[in-house]
Amino acid sequence: MAASCAEKPQVTGQVLFKQTYPSGHLETIISLVGFSESDNQARAIHIHEFGDLSNGCDATGGHFNPMNVSHPGHPGDFGNFTPKKGKIKKHRKNIKATMFGPNSILSRAIVIHEQQDDLGEGGNPASLINGNAGKRLACCVIGIDIFKIAQSKHFFYLFSSVKQ
């Protein structure tokens, strides 16, 4: 299944996910390019509720929060990432989200925001919902990479290709 992607400045790349079994830990590899070489603004990356890109990144809804907990404790929170030389390249383990069951991240959106996440410490109601992360710069829908599944005996992969 191909990832459907949209929007703003010139950020492109992939976000790969790996989870070996339903109760296992989710890992992600984030590889994004297209930030200004001089850009050192940390960017929040979140999973959003919907994989709807009909109105660009604005149609993806709020942060994915199936347990309705205050920010930053929900599965949609990936944290902040600072570009280096125009790129974000990170590997994270023990992500709170899952690829399995009713709270799966499959078919939801990944959104890269213009600002860093204040981790719920911004002192206003929005901080506890979205971390005051600002506008949505780029987004894409999480889909299954059938080719990777066929090649692997041990892992399932979800992927998202972020495109402008």
mmCIF file of C-alpha atoms in Angstrom:
data_model
loop_
_atom_site.group_PDB
_atom_site.id
_atom_site.type_symbol
_atom_site.label_atom_id
_atom_site.label_comp_id
_atom_site.label_asym_id
_atom_site.label_seq_id
_atom_site.Cartn_x
_atom_site.Cartn_y
_atom_site.Cartn_z
ATOM 1 C CA MET A 1 0.000 0.000 0.000
ATOM 2 C CA ALA A 2 1.466 3.351 -1.005
ATOM 3 C CA ALA A 3 1.635 6.253 1.410
ATOM 4 C CA SER A 4 -0.396 9.295 0.487
ATOM 5 C CA CYS A 5 1.380 12.526 1.370
ATOM 6 C CA ALA A 6 0.958 16.282 1.282
ATOM 7 C CA GLU A 7 2.125 19.748 1.884
ATOM 8 C CA LYS A 8 4.403 22.518 2.892
ATOM 9 C CA PRO A 9 7.768 23.750 2.668
ATOM 10 C CA GLN A 10 10.090 21.231 0.998
ATOM 11 C CA VAL A 11 10.242 18.547 3.686
ATOM 12 C CA THR A 12 10.376 15.008 2.301
ATOM 13 C CA GLY A 13 11.470 11.625 3.598
ATOM 14 C CA GLN A 14 10.267 8.505 5.374
ATOM 15 C CA VAL A 15 9.190 7.404 8.810
ATOM 16 C CA LEU A 16 9.583 3.641 9.253
ATOM 17 C CA PHE A 17 8.006 1.590 12.034
ATOM 18 C CA LYS A 18 8.833 -1.868 13.365
ATOM 19 C CA GLN A 19 7.012 -3.943 15.981
ATOM 20 C CA THR A 20 7.747 -7.662 16.308
ATOM 21 C CA TYR A 21 4.520 -8.744 18.031
ATOM 22 C CA PRO A 22 1.307 -7.129 19.391
ATOM 23 C CA SER A 23 2.578 -6.563 22.935
ATOM 24 C CA GLY A 24 6.100 -5.665 21.783
ATOM 25 C CA HIS A 25 7.683 -2.233 21.702
ATOM 26 C CA LEU A 26 7.302 -0.041 18.655
ATOM 27 C CA GLU A 27 10.442 1.401 17.064
ATOM 28 C CA THR A 28 10.690 4.178 14.523
ATOM 29 C CA ILE A 29 13.340 5.451 12.157
ATOM 30 C CA ILE A 30 12.779 9.037 11.048
ATOM 31 C CA SER A 31 14.613 10.296 7.969
ATOM 32 C CA LEU A 32 13.531 13.750 6.771
ATOM 33 C CA VAL A 33 15.250 16.282 4.520
ATOM 34 C CA GLY A 34 14.425 19.720 3.170
ATOM 35 C CA PHE A 35 14.877 21.948 6.198
ATOM 36 C CA SER A 36 17.061 25.016 5.769
ATOM 37 C CA GLU A 37 20.752 24.247 6.388
ATOM 38 C CA SER A 38 20.760 26.961 9.077
ATOM 39 C CA ASP A 39 17.507 25.741 10.685
ATOM 40 C CA ASN A 40 18.067 24.608 14.256
ATOM 41 C CA GLN A 41 14.432 24.931 15.381
ATOM 42 C CA ALA A 42 13.303 21.748 17.123
ATOM 43 C CA ARG A 43 10.208 20.275 15.447
ATOM 44 C CA ALA A 44 7.476 18.238 17.083
ATOM 45 C CA ILE A 45 6.432 15.045 15.322
ATOM 46 C CA HIS A 46 3.057 13.539 16.210
ATOM 47 C CA ILE A 47 0.645 10.863 15.071
ATOM 48 C CA HIS A 48 -2.714 12.474 14.291
ATOM 49 C CA GLU A 49 -6.176 10.904 14.380
ATOM 50 C CA PHE A 50 -6.999 10.656 10.697
ATOM 51 C CA GLY A 51 -5.210 9.683 7.515
ATOM 52 C CA ASP A 52 -7.271 12.282 5.643
ATOM 53 C CA LEU A 53 -5.202 14.586 3.458
ATOM 54 C CA SER A 54 -8.169 16.019 1.526
ATOM 55 C CA ASN A 55 -7.368 19.470 2.946
ATOM 56 C CA GLY A 56 -3.650 18.891 3.329
ATOM 57 C CA CYS A 57 -2.283 18.416 6.832
ATOM 58 C CA ASP A 58 -5.182 20.375 8.346
ATOM 59 C CA ALA A 59 -7.577 17.452 7.718
ATOM 60 C CA THR A 60 -5.633 15.009 9.925
ATOM 61 C CA GLY A 61 -7.495 15.941 13.128
ATOM 62 C CA GLY A 62 -5.911 16.263 16.547
ATOM 63 C CA HIS A 63 -3.214 14.186 18.162
ATOM 64 C CA PHE A 64 -3.981 10.477 18.295
ATOM 65 C CA ASN A 65 -5.052 10.007 21.916
ATOM 66 C CA PRO A 66 -7.229 6.885 22.328
ATOM 67 C CA MET A 67 -6.878 6.847 26.136
ATOM 68 C CA ASN A 68 -7.778 10.560 26.416
ATOM 69 C CA VAL A 69 -4.775 11.394 28.606
ATOM 70 C CA SER A 70 -3.119 14.790 29.025
ATOM 71 C CA HIS A 71 -0.217 15.746 26.841
ATOM 72 C CA PRO A 72 2.527 14.464 26.518
ATOM 73 C CA GLY A 73 1.440 11.002 27.692
ATOM 74 C CA HIS A 74 -0.547 9.820 24.671
ATOM 75 C CA PRO A 75 0.575 7.486 21.887
ATOM 76 C CA GLY A 76 0.605 10.293 19.340
ATOM 77 C CA ASP A 77 3.568 12.006 21.006
ATOM 78 C CA PHE A 78 6.912 11.280 19.372
ATOM 79 C CA GLY A 79 8.783 14.216 20.868
ATOM 80 C CA ASN A 80 10.998 16.915 19.419
ATOM 81 C CA PHE A 81 13.607 16.566 16.704
ATOM 82 C CA THR A 82 16.165 19.202 15.694
ATOM 83 C CA PRO A 83 17.374 19.332 12.090
ATOM 84 C CA LYS A 84 21.109 19.166 11.531
ATOM 85 C CA LYS A 85 22.375 20.419 8.171
ATOM 86 C CA GLY A 86 18.798 20.436 6.869
ATOM 87 C CA LYS A 87 18.017 16.842 7.932
ATOM 88 C CA ILE A 88 16.344 14.954 10.752
ATOM 89 C CA LYS A 89 17.621 11.390 11.142
ATOM 90 C CA LYS A 90 16.663 9.547 14.330
ATOM 91 C CA HIS A 91 15.985 6.049 15.617
ATOM 92 C CA ARG A 92 13.634 5.800 18.596
ATOM 93 C CA LYS A 93 12.701 2.726 20.594
ATOM 94 C CA ASN A 94 9.848 2.124 23.034
ATOM 95 C CA ILE A 95 7.334 4.394 21.323
ATOM 96 C CA LYS A 96 4.006 4.272 23.213
ATOM 97 C CA ALA A 97 1.953 3.581 20.072
ATOM 98 C CA THR A 98 1.143 0.191 18.520
ATOM 99 C CA MET A 99 0.674 -1.255 15.040
ATOM 100 C CA PHE A 100 -1.868 -3.797 16.301
ATOM 101 C CA GLY A 101 -5.450 -3.844 17.569
ATOM 102 C CA PRO A 102 -8.098 -1.140 17.869
ATOM 103 C CA ASN A 103 -5.525 1.537 18.739
ATOM 104 C CA SER A 104 -3.290 0.815 15.752
ATOM 105 C CA ILE A 105 -1.519 3.732 14.100
ATOM 106 C CA LEU A 106 -2.135 2.178 10.655
ATOM 107 C CA SER A 107 -3.962 4.584 8.305
ATOM 108 C CA ARG A 108 -3.425 7.538 10.625
ATOM 109 C CA ALA A 109 -1.237 10.532 9.772
ATOM 110 C CA ILE A 110 2.206 11.608 10.878
ATOM 111 C CA VAL A 111 2.562 15.383 11.138
ATOM 112 C CA ILE A 112 5.764 17.412 11.358
ATOM 113 C CA HIS A 113 5.064 20.715 13.128
ATOM 114 C CA GLU A 114 6.771 24.098 12.748
ATOM 115 C CA GLN A 115 7.711 24.386 16.436
ATOM 116 C CA GLN A 116 8.836 22.189 19.280
ATOM 117 C CA ASP A 117 6.396 20.510 21.624
ATOM 118 C CA ASP A 118 6.332 22.143 25.068
ATOM 119 C CA LEU A 119 5.523 18.711 26.580
ATOM 120 C CA GLY A 120 2.409 19.985 28.369
ATOM 121 C CA GLU A 121 4.334 22.607 30.340
ATOM 122 C CA GLY A 122 3.191 25.708 28.415
ATOM 123 C CA GLY A 123 0.839 26.937 31.125
ATOM 124 C CA ASN A 124 -2.282 27.078 28.945
ATOM 125 C CA PRO A 125 -5.060 24.606 28.025
ATOM 126 C CA ALA A 126 -3.686 24.015 24.496
ATOM 127 C CA SER A 127 -0.396 22.857 25.982
ATOM 128 C CA LEU A 128 -2.125 19.862 27.579
ATOM 129 C CA ILE A 129 -3.774 18.947 24.261
ATOM 130 C CA ASN A 130 -1.177 19.626 21.565
ATOM 131 C CA GLY A 131 1.977 20.944 23.231
ATOM 132 C CA ASN A 132 1.663 24.301 21.420
ATOM 133 C CA ALA A 133 3.579 22.741 18.523
ATOM 134 C CA GLY A 134 2.323 25.233 15.956
ATOM 135 C CA LYS A 135 1.377 24.881 12.312
ATOM 136 C CA ARG A 136 1.682 21.668 10.352
ATOM 137 C CA LEU A 137 4.625 21.707 7.946
ATOM 138 C CA ALA A 138 4.362 18.273 6.362
ATOM 139 C CA CYS A 139 2.346 15.105 6.780
ATOM 140 C CA CYS A 140 1.649 11.682 5.365
ATOM 141 C CA VAL A 141 -0.488 8.608 5.935
ATOM 142 C CA ILE A 142 0.933 5.487 7.587
ATOM 143 C CA GLY A 143 0.610 2.423 5.357
ATOM 144 C CA ILE A 144 1.939 -1.112 5.062
ATOM 145 C CA ASP A 145 5.041 -1.753 2.986
ATOM 146 C CA ILE A 146 4.179 -5.123 1.433
ATOM 147 C CA PHE A 147 7.668 -5.493 -0.088
ATOM 148 C CA LYS A 148 9.375 -5.233 3.318
ATOM 149 C CA ILE A 149 6.941 -7.709 4.886
ATOM 150 C CA ALA A 150 7.655 -10.215 2.113
ATOM 151 C CA GLN A 151 11.415 -9.867 2.670
ATOM 152 C CA SER A 152 11.340 -10.184 6.448
ATOM 153 C CA LYS A 153 10.771 -13.296 8.530
ATOM 154 C CA HIS A 154 10.824 -11.414 11.822
ATOM 155 C CA PHE A 155 9.386 -7.918 11.433
ATOM 156 C CA PHE A 156 6.387 -6.110 10.084
ATOM 157 C CA TYR A 157 6.964 -2.639 8.740
ATOM 158 C CA LEU A 158 4.721 0.353 8.401
ATOM 159 C CA PHE A 159 5.994 3.295 6.482
ATOM 160 C CA SER A 160 5.139 6.840 5.647
ATOM 161 C CA SER A 161 6.732 8.837 2.881
ATOM 162 C CA VAL A 162 6.602 12.517 3.697
ATOM 163 C CA LYS A 163 6.411 14.580 0.538
ATOM 164 C CA GLN A 164 5.863 18.183 -0.281
#
